[in-house]
mmCIF file of C-alpha atoms in Angstrom:
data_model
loop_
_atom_site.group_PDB
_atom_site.id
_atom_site.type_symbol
_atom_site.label_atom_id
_atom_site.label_comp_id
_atom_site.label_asym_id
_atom_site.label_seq_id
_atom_site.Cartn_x
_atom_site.Cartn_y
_atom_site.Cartn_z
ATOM 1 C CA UNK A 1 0.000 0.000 0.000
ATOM 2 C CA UNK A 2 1.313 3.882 -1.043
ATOM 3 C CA UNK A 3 2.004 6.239 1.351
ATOM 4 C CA UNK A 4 -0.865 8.693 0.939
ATOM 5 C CA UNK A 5 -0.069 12.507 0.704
ATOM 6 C CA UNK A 6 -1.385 15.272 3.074
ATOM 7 C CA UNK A 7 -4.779 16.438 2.267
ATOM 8 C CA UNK A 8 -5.275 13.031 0.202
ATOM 9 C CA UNK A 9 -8.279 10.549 0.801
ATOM 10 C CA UNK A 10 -6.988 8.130 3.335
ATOM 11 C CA UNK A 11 -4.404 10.020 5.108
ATOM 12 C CA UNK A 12 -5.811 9.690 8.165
ATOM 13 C CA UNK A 13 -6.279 6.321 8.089
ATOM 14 C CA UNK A 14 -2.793 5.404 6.939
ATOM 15 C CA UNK A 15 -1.101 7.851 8.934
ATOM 16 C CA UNK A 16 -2.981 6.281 12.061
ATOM 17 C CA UNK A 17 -1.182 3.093 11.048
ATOM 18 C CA UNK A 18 2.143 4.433 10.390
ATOM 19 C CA UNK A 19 2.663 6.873 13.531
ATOM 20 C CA UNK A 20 1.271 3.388 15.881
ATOM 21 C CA UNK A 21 3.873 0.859 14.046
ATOM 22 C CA UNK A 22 6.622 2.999 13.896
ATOM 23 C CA UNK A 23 6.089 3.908 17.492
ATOM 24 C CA UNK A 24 6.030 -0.162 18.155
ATOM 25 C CA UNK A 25 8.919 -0.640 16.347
ATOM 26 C CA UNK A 26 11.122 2.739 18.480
ATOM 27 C CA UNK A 27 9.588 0.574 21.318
ATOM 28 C CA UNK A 28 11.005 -2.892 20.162
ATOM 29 C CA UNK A 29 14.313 -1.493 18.848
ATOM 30 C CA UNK A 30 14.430 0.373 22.269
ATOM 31 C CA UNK A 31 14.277 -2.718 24.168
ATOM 32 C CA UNK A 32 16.530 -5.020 21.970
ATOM 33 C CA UNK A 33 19.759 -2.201 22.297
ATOM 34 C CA UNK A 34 19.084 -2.611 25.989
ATOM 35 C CA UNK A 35 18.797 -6.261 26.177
ATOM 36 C CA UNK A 36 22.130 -6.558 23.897
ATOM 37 C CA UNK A 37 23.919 -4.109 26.422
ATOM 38 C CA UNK A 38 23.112 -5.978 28.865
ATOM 39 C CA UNK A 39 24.464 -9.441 27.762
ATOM 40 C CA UNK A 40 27.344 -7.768 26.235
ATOM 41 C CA UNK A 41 28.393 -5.781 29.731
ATOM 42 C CA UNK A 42 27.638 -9.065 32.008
ATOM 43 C CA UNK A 43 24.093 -7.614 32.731
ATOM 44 C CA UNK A 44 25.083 -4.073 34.369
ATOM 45 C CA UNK A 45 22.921 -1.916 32.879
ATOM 46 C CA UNK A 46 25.379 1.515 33.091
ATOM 47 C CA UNK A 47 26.929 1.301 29.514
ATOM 48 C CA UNK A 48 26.242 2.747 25.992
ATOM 49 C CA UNK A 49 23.970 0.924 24.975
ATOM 50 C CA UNK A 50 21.105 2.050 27.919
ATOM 51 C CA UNK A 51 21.787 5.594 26.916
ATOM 52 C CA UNK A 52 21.357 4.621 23.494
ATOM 53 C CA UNK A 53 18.117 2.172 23.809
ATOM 54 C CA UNK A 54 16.873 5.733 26.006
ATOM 55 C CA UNK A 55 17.659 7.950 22.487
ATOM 56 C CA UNK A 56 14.875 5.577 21.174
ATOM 57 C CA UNK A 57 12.322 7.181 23.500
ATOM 58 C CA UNK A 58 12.715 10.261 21.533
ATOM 59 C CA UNK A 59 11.153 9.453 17.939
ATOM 60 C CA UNK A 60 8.780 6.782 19.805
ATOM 61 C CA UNK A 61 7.647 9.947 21.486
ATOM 62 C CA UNK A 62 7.182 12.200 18.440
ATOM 63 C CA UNK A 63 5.208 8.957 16.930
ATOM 64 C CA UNK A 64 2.688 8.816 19.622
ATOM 65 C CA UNK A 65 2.147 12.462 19.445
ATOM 66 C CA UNK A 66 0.895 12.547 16.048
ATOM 67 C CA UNK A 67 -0.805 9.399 16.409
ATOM 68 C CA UNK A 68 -2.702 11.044 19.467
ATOM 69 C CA UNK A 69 -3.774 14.751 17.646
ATOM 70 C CA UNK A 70 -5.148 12.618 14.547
ATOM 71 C CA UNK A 71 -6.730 10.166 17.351
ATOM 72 C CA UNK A 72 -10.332 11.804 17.346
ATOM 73 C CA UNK A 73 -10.277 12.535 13.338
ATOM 74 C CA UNK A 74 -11.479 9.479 11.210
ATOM 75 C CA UNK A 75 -11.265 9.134 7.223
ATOM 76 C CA UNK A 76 -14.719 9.490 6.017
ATOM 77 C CA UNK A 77 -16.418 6.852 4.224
ATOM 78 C CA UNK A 78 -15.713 6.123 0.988
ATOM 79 C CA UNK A 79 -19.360 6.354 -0.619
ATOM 80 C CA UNK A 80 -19.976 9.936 0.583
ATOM 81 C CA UNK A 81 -15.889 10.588 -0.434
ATOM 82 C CA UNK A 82 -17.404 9.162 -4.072
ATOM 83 C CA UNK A 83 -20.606 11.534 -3.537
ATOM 84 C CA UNK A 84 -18.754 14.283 -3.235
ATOM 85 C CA UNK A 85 -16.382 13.867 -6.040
ATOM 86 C CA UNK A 86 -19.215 13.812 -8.377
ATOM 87 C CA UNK A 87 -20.643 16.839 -6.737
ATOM 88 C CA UNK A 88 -16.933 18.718 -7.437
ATOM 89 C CA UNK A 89 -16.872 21.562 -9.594
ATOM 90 C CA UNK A 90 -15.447 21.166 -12.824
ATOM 91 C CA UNK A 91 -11.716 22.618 -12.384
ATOM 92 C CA UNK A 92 -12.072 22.823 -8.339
ATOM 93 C CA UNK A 93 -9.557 20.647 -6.029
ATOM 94 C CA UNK A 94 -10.483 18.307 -3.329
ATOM 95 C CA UNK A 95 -8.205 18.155 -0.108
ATOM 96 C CA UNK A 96 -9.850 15.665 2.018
ATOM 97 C CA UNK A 97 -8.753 14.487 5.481
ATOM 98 C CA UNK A 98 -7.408 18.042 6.252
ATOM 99 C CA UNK A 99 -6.067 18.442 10.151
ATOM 100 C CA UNK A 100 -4.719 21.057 11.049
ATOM 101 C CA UNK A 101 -3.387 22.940 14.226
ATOM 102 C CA UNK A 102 -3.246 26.544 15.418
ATOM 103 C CA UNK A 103 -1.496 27.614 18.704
ATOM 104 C CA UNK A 104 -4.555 26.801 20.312
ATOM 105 C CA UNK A 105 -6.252 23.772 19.065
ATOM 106 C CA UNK A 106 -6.343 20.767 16.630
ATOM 107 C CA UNK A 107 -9.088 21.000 14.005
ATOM 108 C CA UNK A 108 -10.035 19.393 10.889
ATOM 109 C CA UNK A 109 -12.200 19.375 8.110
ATOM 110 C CA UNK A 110 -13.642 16.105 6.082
ATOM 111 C CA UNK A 111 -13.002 17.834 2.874
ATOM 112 C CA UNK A 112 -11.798 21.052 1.268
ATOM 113 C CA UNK A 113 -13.003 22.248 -1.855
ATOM 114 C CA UNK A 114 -10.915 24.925 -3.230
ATOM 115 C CA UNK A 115 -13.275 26.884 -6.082
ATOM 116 C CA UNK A 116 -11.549 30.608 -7.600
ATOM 117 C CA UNK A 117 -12.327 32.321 -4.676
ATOM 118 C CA UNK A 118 -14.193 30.520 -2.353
ATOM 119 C CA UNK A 119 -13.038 28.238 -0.202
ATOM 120 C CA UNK A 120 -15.863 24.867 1.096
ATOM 121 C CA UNK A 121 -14.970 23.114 3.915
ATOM 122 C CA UNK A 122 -16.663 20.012 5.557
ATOM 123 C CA UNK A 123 -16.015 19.926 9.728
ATOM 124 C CA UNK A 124 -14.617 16.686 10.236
ATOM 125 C CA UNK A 125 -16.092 16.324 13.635
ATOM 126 C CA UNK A 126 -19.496 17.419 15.287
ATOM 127 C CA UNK A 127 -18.275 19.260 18.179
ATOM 128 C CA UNK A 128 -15.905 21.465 15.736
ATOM 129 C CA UNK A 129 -15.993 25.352 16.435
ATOM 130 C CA UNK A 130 -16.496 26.524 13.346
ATOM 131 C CA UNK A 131 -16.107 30.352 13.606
ATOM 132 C CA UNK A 132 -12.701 29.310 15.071
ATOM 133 C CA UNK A 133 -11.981 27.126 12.062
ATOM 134 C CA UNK A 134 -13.140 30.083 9.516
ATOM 135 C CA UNK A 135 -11.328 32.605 11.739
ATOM 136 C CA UNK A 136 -7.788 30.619 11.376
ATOM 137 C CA UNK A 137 -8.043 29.337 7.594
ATOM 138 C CA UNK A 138 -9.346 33.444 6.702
ATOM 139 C CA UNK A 139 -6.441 34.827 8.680
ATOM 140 C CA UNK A 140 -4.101 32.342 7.108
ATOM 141 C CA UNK A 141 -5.334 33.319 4.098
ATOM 142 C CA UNK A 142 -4.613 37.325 4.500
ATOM 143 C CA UNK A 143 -1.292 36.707 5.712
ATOM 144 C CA UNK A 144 0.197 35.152 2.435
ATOM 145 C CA UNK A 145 -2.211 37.883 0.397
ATOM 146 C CA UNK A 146 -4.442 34.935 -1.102
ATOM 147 C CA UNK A 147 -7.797 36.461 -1.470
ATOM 148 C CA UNK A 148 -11.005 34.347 -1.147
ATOM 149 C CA UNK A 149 -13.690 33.434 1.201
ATOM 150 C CA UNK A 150 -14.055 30.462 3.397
ATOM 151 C CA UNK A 151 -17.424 28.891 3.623
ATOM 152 C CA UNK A 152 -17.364 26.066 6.138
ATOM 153 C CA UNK A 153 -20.477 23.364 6.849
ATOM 154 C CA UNK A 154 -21.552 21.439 9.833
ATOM 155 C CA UNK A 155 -23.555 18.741 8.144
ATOM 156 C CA UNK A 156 -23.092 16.809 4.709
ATOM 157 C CA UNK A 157 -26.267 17.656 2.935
ATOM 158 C CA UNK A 158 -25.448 21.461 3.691
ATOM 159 C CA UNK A 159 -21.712 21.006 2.223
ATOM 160 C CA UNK A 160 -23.170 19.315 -0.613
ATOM 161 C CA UNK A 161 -25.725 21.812 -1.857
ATOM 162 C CA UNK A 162 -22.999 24.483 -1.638
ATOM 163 C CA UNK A 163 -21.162 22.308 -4.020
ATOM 164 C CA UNK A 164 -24.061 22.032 -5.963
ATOM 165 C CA UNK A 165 -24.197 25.948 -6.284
ATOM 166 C CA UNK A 166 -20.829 26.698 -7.435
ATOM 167 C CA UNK A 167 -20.177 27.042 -11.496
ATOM 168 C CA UNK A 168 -17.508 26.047 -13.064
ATOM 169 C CA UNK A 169 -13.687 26.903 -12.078
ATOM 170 C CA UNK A 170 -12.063 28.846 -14.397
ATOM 171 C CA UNK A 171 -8.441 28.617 -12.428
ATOM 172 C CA UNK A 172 -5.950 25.740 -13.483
ATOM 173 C CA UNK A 173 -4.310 24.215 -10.907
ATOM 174 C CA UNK A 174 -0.885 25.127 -11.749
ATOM 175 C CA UNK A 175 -2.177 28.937 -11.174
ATOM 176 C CA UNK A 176 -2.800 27.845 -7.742
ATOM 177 C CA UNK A 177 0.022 26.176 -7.052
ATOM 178 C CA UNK A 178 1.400 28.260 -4.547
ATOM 179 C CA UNK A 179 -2.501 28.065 -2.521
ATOM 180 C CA UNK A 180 -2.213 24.545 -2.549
ATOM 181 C CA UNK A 181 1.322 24.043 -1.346
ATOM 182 C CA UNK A 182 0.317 26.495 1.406
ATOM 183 C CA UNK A 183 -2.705 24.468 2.662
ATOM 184 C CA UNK A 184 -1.108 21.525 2.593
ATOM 185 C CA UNK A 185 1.815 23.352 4.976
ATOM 186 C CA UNK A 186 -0.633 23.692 7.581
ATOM 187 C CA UNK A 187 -1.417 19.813 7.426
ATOM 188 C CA UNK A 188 -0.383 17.951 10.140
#
């Protein structure tokens, strides 16, 4: 199985999966330095290899703590994810699975739809703040000089007649190049 990209369908999932098994294998690798130090220093446990079996601690550690922001954030299912591809604009571009954090707060959004200057987002959770969300991506936004508005939904039928609403895209995605490579910075 690829690797998905930020902002890609599945990246949630998979990254879920990765951040867990690469934290079980700092754990394993961890142990087995320590274990080897020991038999190879007659089982005193002050030589090199306990400070380096402790140096595994540190990636193990940055593992877990993406593993426990994307925790509460779940891919969504694949026959709305096919739903809403239909819906897209001709010319438009889908992020899906789109966490991000502010100083604040972890937040994410289902899916992205990135129109000429509007901007629809799908809250990825039910509790999400949305005036919060809105308030970071807009001020985000100003800050590189990208103009548009961000137009952010609660529920899937409401996302989906916005879609619905929007006419066709007349920006190529290489024009917005430097938008998407932005957005996809603030992925976690």
């Amino acid at each position: 199985m690829r690797q998905k990209k930020k902002c890609e369908y599945g990246y949630v999932k998979s990254q879920k999966q990765r951040m867990i098994l690469g934290a079980l294998l700092m754990v394993f690798i961890g142990v087995a330095v320590f274990v080897l130090g020991l038999v190879l220093n007659k089982f005193e446990k002050a030589n090199i290899f306990t400070i380096v079996a402790v140096l595994f601690v540190l990636p193990m550690a940055r593992y877990l703590t993406t593993w426990i922001i994307l925790l509460p954030f779940h891919t969504p299912e694949s026959a709305f994810y096919e739903k809403v591809k239909e819906q897209m604009p001709e010319g438009a571009v889908l992020f899906s699975d789109y966490v991000f954090t502010s100083g604040e707060r972890v937040m994410g959004l289902s899916f992205f739809v990135l129109t000429d200057n509007e901007y629809i987002g799908l809250a990825a959770r039910k509790k999400e703040k949305l005036a919060n969300i809105r308030e970071y991506l807009t001020g985000a936004l100003k800050k590189r000089a990208i103009p548009g508005k961000v137009v952010l939904c609660g529920e899937p039928e409401e996302f989906l007649a916005k879609l619905k609403k929007v006419q066709k895209v007349t920006k190529s995605k290489e024009d917005r190049q430097e938008l998407l490579d932005f957005l996809r910075s603030l992925a976690v």
